[in-house]
Amino acid sequence: MIRLLLIDDHTIFREGLKRLLAEQDGFDVIAEAGDASEALGRVREQPFDVALLDVNMPGRSGLEMLPTLRAERPTMPVIVLSMYPAEQYALRAFQAGASGYVTKDMDAMELVDSIHKVAQGKRYIAPSVANCLLDGFDRVADKTPHEQLSSREYEIMLLIVRGIRLTEIGRQMFLSVKTVSTYRSRILKKLGITSNAELARYAVEHRLID
């Protein structure tokens, strides 16, 4: 039986995922968490075979807390779940210590296969993700400006270009508007642009959004 820790701040998504996994043989979701603090508490209470970690989390994002999870449980594989396409986060996830990367619109059996594989001590890389990783390694010496953003800066950038107001971004991430505004300023400076309109244009040109 593979003992799972499910980390996602959306209760409805967790419930749906638990039902999906309950239909499969050999899985047992023995604990769940809605944020980084709760997740760390869970891993300190008991061991797990695999953790499923959402990228978009209130407070600390999934990618930000991934190194901490690995430090607490070095042998516990972590599969990152993301609403974003692989080309946006896969390389960052594996660099942070993920054992697998699965987008939330992938086929359910792909998630099942990924759990089985990482539980065996392997990494799970879907063909589409593998291509993105290879493209990323090929461009290591010539990074684009957005690839130099931190994980939190990148996440906030994507929310801004989707038209989310700074106050709402702060509410979702449990950050003050002033802090979000500071992140925005850093993002614009690193990308060499001066406005949200230019940021949106940059994101479209670099295929960061649909």
Coordinates of N, CA and C in Angstrom, one line a residue:
M1 N 0.8 -1.2 0.0 CA 0.0 0.0 0.0 C 0.9 1.2 0.0
I2 N 0.7 2.1 -0.9 CA 1.4 3.4 -1.0 C 0.7 4.5 -0.2
R3 N 1.4 4.9 0.8 CA 0.9 5.9 1.7 C 1.1 7.3 1.2
L4 N 0.0 8.1 1.0 CA 0.1 9.4 0.3 C -0.2 10.5 1.2
L5 N 0.5 11.6 1.0 CA 0.2 12.9 1.6 C -0.2 13.8 0.5
L6 N -1.4 14.4 0.6 CA -2.0 15.3 -0.4 C -1.9 16.7 0.1
I7 N -1.2 17.6 -0.6 CA -1.0 19.0 -0.2 C -1.6 19.9 -1.3
D8 N -2.8 20.5 -1.0 CA -3.5 21.4 -1.9 C -4.4 22.2 -1.1
D9 N -4.5 23.5 -1.4 CA -5.4 24.4 -0.6 C -6.8 24.4 -1.0
H10 N -7.2 23.6 -2.1 CA -8.6 23.6 -2.5 C -9.2 22.3 -2.1
T11 N -10.1 22.4 -1.1 CA -10.8 21.2 -0.5 C -11.5 20.4 -1.6
I12 N -12.2 21.0 -2.5 CA -12.9 20.2 -3.5 C -12.0 19.4 -4.4
F13 N -10.8 20.0 -4.8 CA -9.8 19.3 -5.6 C -9.3 18.1 -4.8
R14 N -9.0 18.3 -3.5 CA -8.5 17.2 -2.7 C -9.5 16.1 -2.6
E15 N -10.8 16.4 -2.4 CA -11.8 15.4 -2.3 C -11.9 14.6 -3.6
G16 N -11.9 15.3 -4.7 CA -11.9 14.6 -6.0 C -10.7 13.7 -6.2
L17 N -9.6 14.2 -5.8 CA -8.4 13.4 -6.0 C -8.4 12.2 -5.1
K18 N -8.9 12.3 -3.9 CA -9.0 11.2 -3.0 C -9.9 10.1 -3.5
R19 N -11.0 10.6 -4.1 CA -12.0 9.6 -4.7 C -11.4 8.9 -5.9
L20 N -10.6 9.6 -6.7 CA -10.0 9.0 -7.9 C -9.0 7.9 -7.4
L21 N -8.2 8.3 -6.4 CA -7.1 7.3 -5.9 C -7.8 6.2 -5.2
A22 N -8.9 6.4 -4.5 CA -9.6 5.3 -3.8 C -10.1 4.2 -4.8
E23 N -10.3 4.6 -6.0 CA -10.7 3.7 -7.1 C -9.6 2.8 -7.6
Q24 N -8.4 3.1 -7.2 CA -7.2 2.4 -7.7 C -6.7 1.5 -6.5
D25 N -6.2 0.3 -6.9 CA -5.6 -0.6 -5.9 C -4.3 -0.1 -5.4
G26 N -4.0 -0.2 -4.1 CA -2.7 0.1 -3.6 C -2.4 1.5 -3.1
F27 N -3.4 2.4 -3.1 CA -3.2 3.7 -2.7 C -4.0 4.0 -1.4
D28 N -3.4 4.8 -0.5 CA -4.0 5.2 0.7 C -3.6 6.6 1.1
V29 N -4.6 7.6 0.9 CA -4.3 9.0 1.3 C -4.5 9.0 2.8
I30 N -3.4 9.0 3.6 CA -3.5 8.9 5.0 C -3.4 10.3 5.7
A31 N -3.1 11.3 4.9 CA -3.1 12.7 5.5 C -3.2 13.7 4.3
E32 N -3.7 14.9 4.7 CA -3.8 16.0 3.7 C -3.5 17.3 4.4
A33 N -3.1 18.3 3.6 CA -2.8 19.6 4.2 C -3.2 20.7 3.2
G34 N -3.5 21.9 3.7 CA -4.0 23.0 2.8 C -3.0 24.1 2.7
D35 N -1.9 24.0 3.4 CA -0.8 25.1 3.3 C 0.5 24.5 3.7
A36 N 1.6 25.3 3.6 CA 2.9 24.8 3.9 C 3.1 24.5 5.4
S37 N 2.6 25.3 6.3 CA 2.7 25.0 7.7 C 2.0 23.7 8.1
E38 N 0.8 23.5 7.6 CA 0.1 22.2 7.9 C 0.9 21.0 7.3
A39 N 1.4 21.2 6.1 CA 2.1 20.1 5.4 C 3.3 19.7 6.2
L40 N 4.1 20.7 6.7 CA 5.3 20.4 7.5 C 4.9 19.7 8.8
G41 N 3.8 20.1 9.3 CA 3.4 19.4 10.5 C 3.1 17.9 10.3
R42 N 2.4 17.7 9.1 CA 2.1 16.3 8.8 C 3.3 15.4 8.6
V43 N 4.3 15.9 7.8 CA 5.5 15.1 7.6 C 6.4 14.9 8.8
R44 N 6.2 15.8 9.8 CA 6.9 15.6 11.1 C 6.2 14.6 12.0
E45 N 4.9 14.3 11.7 CA 4.2 13.4 12.5 C 4.4 11.9 12.1
Q46 N 4.5 11.7 10.8 CA 4.6 10.3 10.3 C 5.2 10.3 9.0
P47 N 5.7 9.1 8.6 CA 6.4 9.0 7.2 C 5.3 8.7 6.1
F48 N 5.6 9.1 4.9 CA 4.8 8.9 3.8 C 5.6 8.3 2.7
D49 N 5.0 7.6 1.8 CA 5.7 7.0 0.6 C 5.9 8.0 -0.5
V50 N 4.8 8.8 -0.7 CA 4.8 9.9 -1.7 C 4.0 11.0 -1.3
A51 N 4.4 12.2 -1.6 CA 3.7 13.5 -1.4 C 3.3 14.1 -2.7
L52 N 2.0 14.5 -2.8 CA 1.5 15.2 -4.0 C 1.4 16.7 -3.6
L53 N 2.1 17.5 -4.3 CA 2.2 18.9 -3.9 C 1.7 19.9 -4.9
D54 N 0.7 20.7 -4.6 CA 0.2 21.7 -5.5 C 1.2 22.9 -5.6
V55 N 1.4 23.5 -6.8 CA 2.2 24.6 -7.0 C 1.6 25.9 -6.3
N56 N 0.3 26.1 -6.6 CA -0.3 27.3 -6.1 C -0.8 27.1 -4.7
M57 N -0.1 27.7 -3.7 CA -0.5 27.5 -2.3 C -0.5 28.9 -1.7
P58 N -1.4 29.1 -0.7 CA -1.4 30.4 0.0 C -0.1 30.5 0.8
G59 N 0.4 31.7 1.0 CA 1.6 31.9 1.7 C 2.8 31.4 0.9
R60 N 3.5 30.4 1.3 CA 4.6 29.8 0.6 C 4.0 29.0 -0.6
S61 N 4.5 29.2 -1.8 CA 4.1 28.4 -2.9 C 4.7 27.0 -2.8
G62 N 4.1 26.0 -3.6 CA 4.6 24.7 -3.6 C 6.1 24.6 -3.9
L63 N 6.6 25.3 -4.9 CA 8.0 25.3 -5.2 C 8.9 25.9 -4.1
E64 N 8.4 26.9 -3.4 CA 9.1 27.4 -2.3 C 9.3 26.5 -1.2
M65 N 8.2 25.7 -0.9 CA 8.3 24.8 0.3 C 8.9 23.4 -0.1
L66 N 9.1 23.1 -1.4 CA 9.6 21.8 -1.8 C 11.0 21.5 -1.2
P67 N 12.0 22.4 -1.2 CA 13.3 22.1 -0.5 C 13.1 21.8 1.0
T68 N 12.2 22.5 1.6 CA 12.0 22.2 3.1 C 11.4 20.8 3.3
L69 N 10.5 20.4 2.4 CA 9.9 19.1 2.5 C 11.0 18.0 2.3
R70 N 11.9 18.3 1.3 CA 13.0 17.3 1.1 C 14.0 17.3 2.2
A71 N 14.2 18.4 2.9 CA 15.1 18.5 4.0 C 14.5 17.7 5.2
E72 N 13.2 17.8 5.4 CA 12.5 17.1 6.5 C 12.5 15.6 6.2
R73 N 12.2 15.2 5.0 CA 12.1 13.8 4.6 C 12.8 13.6 3.3
P74 N 14.2 13.4 3.4 CA 15.0 13.3 2.2 C 14.6 12.2 1.2
T75 N 14.1 11.1 1.8 CA 13.8 9.9 0.9 C 12.3 9.9 0.4
M76 N 11.5 10.9 0.8 CA 10.2 11.0 0.4 C 10.0 11.6 -1.0
P77 N 9.6 10.9 -2.0 CA 9.5 11.5 -3.4 C 8.3 12.5 -3.4
V78 N 8.4 13.6 -4.1 CA 7.3 14.6 -4.2 C 7.0 14.7 -5.7
I79 N 5.7 14.6 -5.9 CA 5.2 14.9 -7.3 C 4.5 16.2 -7.2
V80 N 4.9 17.1 -8.1 CA 4.4 18.5 -8.2 C 3.1 18.5 -9.1
L81 N 2.0 19.0 -8.6 CA 0.8 19.1 -9.4 C 0.7 20.6 -9.7
S82 N 0.4 20.9 -11.0 CA 0.3 22.3 -11.4 C -0.8 22.5 -12.4
M83 N -1.4 23.7 -12.4 CA -2.4 24.1 -13.4 C -1.7 24.7 -14.6
Y84 N -0.4 24.9 -14.5 CA 0.3 25.5 -15.5 C 1.0 24.5 -16.5
P85 N 1.1 24.8 -17.7 CA 1.8 23.9 -18.7 C 3.2 23.6 -18.2
A86 N 3.7 22.4 -18.7 CA 5.0 22.0 -18.3 C 6.1 23.0 -18.6
E87 N 6.0 23.6 -19.7 CA 7.1 24.6 -20.1 C 7.2 25.7 -19.1
Q88 N 6.2 26.0 -18.3 CA 6.3 27.1 -17.4 C 6.9 26.7 -16.1
Y89 N 6.8 25.5 -15.6 CA 7.2 25.2 -14.2 C 8.0 23.9 -14.1
A90 N 8.0 23.0 -15.1 CA 8.6 21.7 -14.9 C 10.1 21.8 -14.6
L91 N 10.9 22.6 -15.3 CA 12.3 22.7 -15.0 C 12.5 23.2 -13.6
R92 N 11.8 24.2 -13.2 CA 11.9 24.8 -11.8 C 11.6 23.7 -10.8
A93 N 10.5 22.9 -11.1 CA 10.1 21.9 -10.1 C 11.2 20.9 -9.9
F94 N 11.8 20.4 -11.0 CA 12.9 19.4 -10.8 C 14.1 19.9 -10.2
Q95 N 14.4 21.2 -10.5 CA 15.6 21.8 -9.9 C 15.4 22.0 -8.4
A96 N 14.1 22.1 -8.0 CA 13.8 22.3 -6.5 C 13.8 21.0 -5.8
G97 N 13.8 19.8 -6.6 CA 13.9 18.5 -5.9 C 12.7 17.6 -6.2
A98 N 11.8 18.0 -7.1 CA 10.6 17.2 -7.4 C 11.1 15.8 -8.0
S99 N 10.3 14.8 -7.8 CA 10.5 13.5 -8.4 C 9.6 13.3 -9.6
G100 N 8.6 14.1 -9.7 CA 7.7 14.0 -10.8 C 6.9 15.4 -11.0
Y101 N 6.4 15.6 -12.2 CA 5.6 16.8 -12.5 C 4.4 16.4 -13.3
V102 N 3.2 16.7 -12.8 CA 2.0 16.3 -13.5 C 1.1 17.6 -13.6
T103 N 0.6 17.9 -14.7 CA -0.3 19.0 -14.9 C -1.7 18.5 -14.6
K104 N -2.5 19.4 -14.0 CA -3.9 19.0 -13.5 C -4.8 18.6 -14.7
D105 N -4.5 18.9 -15.9 CA -5.3 18.6 -17.0 C -4.9 17.3 -17.7
M106 N -3.9 16.6 -17.1 CA -3.4 15.4 -17.7 C -4.4 14.3 -17.4
D107 N -4.3 13.2 -18.1 CA -5.2 12.0 -17.9 C -4.9 11.5 -16.5
A108 N -6.0 11.0 -15.8 CA -5.9 10.5 -14.4 C -4.9 9.4 -14.3
M109 N -4.8 8.5 -15.3 CA -3.9 7.4 -15.3 C -2.4 7.8 -15.3
E110 N -2.2 9.0 -15.8 CA -0.8 9.5 -15.8 C -0.4 9.8 -14.4
L111 N -1.3 10.3 -13.6 CA -1.0 10.6 -12.2 C -0.7 9.3 -11.5
V112 N -1.6 8.3 -11.8 CA -1.5 7.0 -11.1 C -0.1 6.4 -11.5
D113 N 0.3 6.4 -12.8 CA 1.6 5.9 -13.2 C 2.7 6.6 -12.5
S114 N 2.6 8.0 -12.4 CA 3.6 8.7 -11.8 C 3.9 8.3 -10.3
I115 N 2.8 8.1 -9.6 CA 2.9 7.7 -8.2 C 3.6 6.3 -8.1
H116 N 3.2 5.4 -8.9 CA 3.9 4.1 -8.9 C 5.4 4.2 -9.2
K117 N 5.7 5.0 -10.1 CA 7.1 5.1 -10.5 C 8.0 5.8 -9.5
V118 N 7.5 6.9 -8.9 CA 8.3 7.6 -7.9 C 8.4 6.8 -6.6
A119 N 7.4 6.0 -6.3 CA 7.4 5.2 -5.1 C 8.4 4.1 -5.2
Q120 N 8.9 3.8 -6.5 CA 9.9 2.8 -6.7 C 11.3 3.4 -6.7
G121 N 11.3 4.7 -6.4 CA 12.6 5.4 -6.4 C 13.0 6.0 -7.7
K122 N 12.1 6.0 -8.7 CA 12.5 6.6 -10.0 C 11.9 8.0 -10.1
R123 N 12.2 8.6 -11.2 CA 11.6 9.9 -11.5 C 10.5 9.7 -12.6
Y124 N 9.5 10.5 -12.5 CA 8.4 10.4 -13.6 C 8.5 11.7 -14.4
I125 N 8.8 11.5 -15.7 CA 8.8 12.6 -16.6 C 8.0 12.2 -17.9
A126 N 6.9 12.8 -18.1 CA 6.1 12.6 -19.3 C 6.9 13.1 -20.5
P127 N 6.6 12.5 -21.7 CA 7.3 13.0 -22.9 C 7.3 14.5 -23.1
S128 N 6.1 15.1 -22.9 CA 6.0 16.5 -23.1 C 6.9 17.3 -22.1
V129 N 6.9 16.8 -20.8 CA 7.8 17.4 -19.8 C 9.2 17.2 -20.2
A130 N 9.6 16.0 -20.6 CA 11.0 15.8 -21.0 C 11.5 16.7 -22.1
N131 N 10.6 17.0 -23.0 CA 11.0 17.9 -24.1 C 11.3 19.3 -23.5
C132 N 10.4 19.7 -22.6 CA 10.6 21.0 -22.0 C 11.9 21.1 -21.2
L133 N 12.2 20.0 -20.5 CA 13.4 20.0 -19.7 C 14.7 20.0 -20.6
L134 N 14.6 19.3 -21.7 CA 15.7 19.3 -22.7 C 15.9 20.7 -23.3
D135 N 14.8 21.3 -23.6 CA 14.9 22.7 -24.1 C 15.5 23.6 -23.1
G136 N 15.1 23.4 -21.8 CA 15.6 24.3 -20.8 C 17.1 24.1 -20.6
F137 N 17.6 22.8 -20.6 CA 19.0 22.6 -20.5 C 19.8 23.1 -21.7
D138 N 19.2 23.0 -22.8 CA 19.9 23.5 -24.0 C 20.1 25.0 -23.9
R139 N 19.3 25.7 -23.1 CA 19.3 27.2 -23.1 C 19.9 27.7 -21.8
V140 N 20.6 26.8 -21.0 CA 21.1 27.2 -19.7 C 22.0 28.4 -19.8
A141 N 22.9 28.4 -20.8 CA 23.9 29.5 -20.9 C 23.3 30.8 -21.5
D142 N 22.0 30.7 -22.0 CA 21.4 31.9 -22.6 C 20.0 32.0 -22.1
K143 N 19.9 32.2 -20.8 CA 18.5 32.3 -20.2 C 17.8 33.6 -20.6
T144 N 16.5 33.4 -20.8 CA 15.7 34.6 -21.1 C 15.4 35.3 -19.8
P145 N 15.0 36.6 -19.8 CA 14.8 37.3 -18.5 C 13.9 36.6 -17.6
H146 N 12.7 36.1 -18.1 CA 11.8 35.5 -17.2 C 12.3 34.2 -16.5
E147 N 13.3 33.6 -17.1 CA 13.8 32.4 -16.5 C 14.7 32.7 -15.3
Q148 N 15.1 34.0 -15.1 CA 15.9 34.4 -14.0 C 15.0 34.9 -12.8
L149 N 13.7 34.9 -13.0 CA 12.8 35.2 -11.9 C 12.8 34.1 -10.8
S150 N 12.6 34.5 -9.6 CA 12.4 33.4 -8.6 C 11.1 32.8 -8.8
S151 N 10.9 31.6 -8.1 CA 9.6 30.9 -8.3 C 8.4 31.8 -7.9
R152 N 8.5 32.5 -6.8 CA 7.5 33.4 -6.3 C 7.2 34.6 -7.3
E153 N 8.3 35.2 -7.8 CA 8.2 36.2 -8.8 C 7.5 35.7 -10.0
Y154 N 7.9 34.5 -10.5 CA 7.3 34.0 -11.7 C 5.8 33.7 -11.5
E155 N 5.4 33.2 -10.3 CA 4.0 32.9 -10.0 C 3.2 34.2 -10.0
I156 N 3.8 35.3 -9.4 CA 3.1 36.6 -9.3 C 3.0 37.2 -10.7
M157 N 4.0 37.0 -11.5 CA 4.0 37.6 -12.9 C 2.8 36.9 -13.7
L158 N 2.7 35.6 -13.5 CA 1.6 35.0 -14.3 C 0.2 35.4 -13.8
L159 N 0.1 35.7 -12.5 CA -1.2 36.2 -12.0 C -1.5 37.6 -12.6
I160 N -0.4 38.5 -12.6 CA -0.6 39.8 -13.1 C -1.0 39.9 -14.5
V161 N -0.4 39.1 -15.3 CA -0.7 39.1 -16.8 C -2.0 38.5 -17.1
R162 N -2.6 37.7 -16.1 CA -4.0 37.2 -16.3 C -5.0 38.2 -15.8
G163 N -4.5 39.4 -15.4 CA -5.4 40.5 -15.0 C -5.9 40.5 -13.5
I164 N -5.2 39.7 -12.7 CA -5.6 39.6 -11.3 C -5.0 40.9 -10.6
R165 N -5.9 41.6 -9.8 CA -5.4 42.8 -9.2 C -4.5 42.4 -8.0
L166 N -3.6 43.4 -7.7 CA -2.6 43.2 -6.7 C -3.2 42.8 -5.3
T167 N -4.4 43.5 -5.0 CA -5.0 43.2 -3.7 C -5.5 41.7 -3.7
E168 N -6.0 41.2 -4.8 CA -6.5 39.8 -4.9 C -5.3 38.9 -4.8
I169 N -4.2 39.2 -5.5 CA -3.0 38.4 -5.4 C -2.5 38.3 -4.0
G170 N -2.5 39.4 -3.3 CA -2.1 39.4 -1.9 C -3.0 38.5 -1.0
R171 N -4.3 38.6 -1.3 CA -5.3 37.8 -0.5 C -5.0 36.3 -0.8
Q172 N -4.8 35.9 -2.0 CA -4.6 34.5 -2.3 C -3.3 34.0 -1.7
M173 N -2.3 34.8 -1.6 CA -1.0 34.4 -1.2 C -0.7 34.7 0.3
F174 N -1.7 35.4 0.9 CA -1.5 35.9 2.3 C -0.3 36.8 2.4
L175 N -0.2 37.7 1.4 CA 0.8 38.7 1.4 C 0.2 40.1 1.4
S176 N 0.9 41.1 2.0 CA 0.3 42.5 1.9 C 0.4 43.0 0.5
V177 N -0.5 44.0 0.2 CA -0.4 44.6 -1.1 C 0.9 45.3 -1.3
K178 N 1.5 45.8 -0.3 CA 2.8 46.4 -0.4 C 3.9 45.4 -0.8
T179 N 3.8 44.2 -0.2 CA 4.8 43.2 -0.6 C 4.6 42.7 -2.0
V180 N 3.3 42.6 -2.5 CA 3.0 42.2 -3.8 C 3.5 43.3 -4.8
S181 N 3.3 44.5 -4.4 CA 3.8 45.6 -5.2 C 5.3 45.6 -5.4
T182 N 6.0 45.3 -4.3 CA 7.4 45.2 -4.3 C 7.9 44.1 -5.3
Y183 N 7.2 42.9 -5.2 CA 7.5 41.8 -6.2 C 7.3 42.3 -7.6
R184 N 6.2 43.0 -7.8 CA 5.9 43.5 -9.2 C 7.0 44.4 -9.7
S185 N 7.5 45.3 -8.8 CA 8.6 46.2 -9.2 C 9.9 45.4 -9.6
R186 N 10.1 44.3 -8.8 CA 11.3 43.5 -9.1 C 11.1 42.8 -10.4
I187 N 9.9 42.3 -10.7 CA 9.7 41.6 -11.9 C 9.9 42.5 -13.1
L188 N 9.3 43.7 -13.1 CA 9.4 44.7 -14.2 C 10.9 45.0 -14.4
K189 N 11.6 45.2 -13.3 CA 13.0 45.6 -13.5 C 13.8 44.5 -14.1
K190 N 13.6 43.2 -13.7 CA 14.3 42.1 -14.2 C 14.0 41.9 -15.7
L191 N 12.8 42.2 -16.1 CA 12.4 42.0 -17.5 C 12.7 43.2 -18.3
G192 N 13.1 44.3 -17.7 CA 13.4 45.5 -18.5 C 12.2 46.2 -19.1
I193 N 11.1 46.1 -18.4 CA 9.9 46.8 -18.8 C 9.3 47.7 -17.7
T194 N 8.3 48.4 -18.1 CA 7.8 49.5 -17.1 C 6.3 49.4 -16.8
S195 N 5.5 48.6 -17.4 CA 4.1 48.6 -17.1 C 3.5 47.2 -17.3
N196 N 2.3 47.1 -16.7 CA 1.6 45.8 -16.8 C 1.2 45.5 -18.3
A197 N 1.0 46.5 -19.1 CA 0.7 46.2 -20.5 C 1.9 45.6 -21.2
E198 N 3.1 46.2 -20.9 CA 4.3 45.6 -21.5 C 4.6 44.2 -21.0
L199 N 4.2 44.0 -19.7 CA 4.4 42.7 -19.1 C 3.5 41.6 -19.8
A200 N 2.3 42.0 -20.1 CA 1.3 41.1 -20.8 C 1.8 40.8 -22.2
R201 N 2.4 41.9 -22.9 CA 2.9 41.7 -24.2 C 4.1 40.7 -24.2
Y202 N 4.9 40.9 -23.2 CA 6.1 40.0 -23.0 C 5.7 38.6 -22.8
A203 N 4.7 38.4 -22.0 CA 4.2 37.0 -21.7 C 3.6 36.4 -22.9
V204 N 2.9 37.1 -23.7 CA 2.3 36.6 -25.0 C 3.5 36.2 -26.0
E205 N 4.4 37.1 -26.1 CA 5.5 36.9 -27.0 C 6.4 35.7 -26.7
H206 N 6.5 35.4 -25.4 CA 7.3 34.3 -24.9 C 6.4 33.1 -24.6
R207 N 5.1 33.1 -25.0 CA 4.2 32.0 -24.8 C 4.1 31.5 -23.4
L208 N 4.1 32.5 -22.5 CA 3.9 32.1 -21.1 C 2.5 32.0 -20.7
I209 N 1.6 32.5 -21.5 CA 0.1 32.4 -21.2 C -0.5 31.9 -22.5
D210 N -1.7 31.3 -22.3 CA -2.4 30.8 -23.5 C -2.9 32.0 -24.4

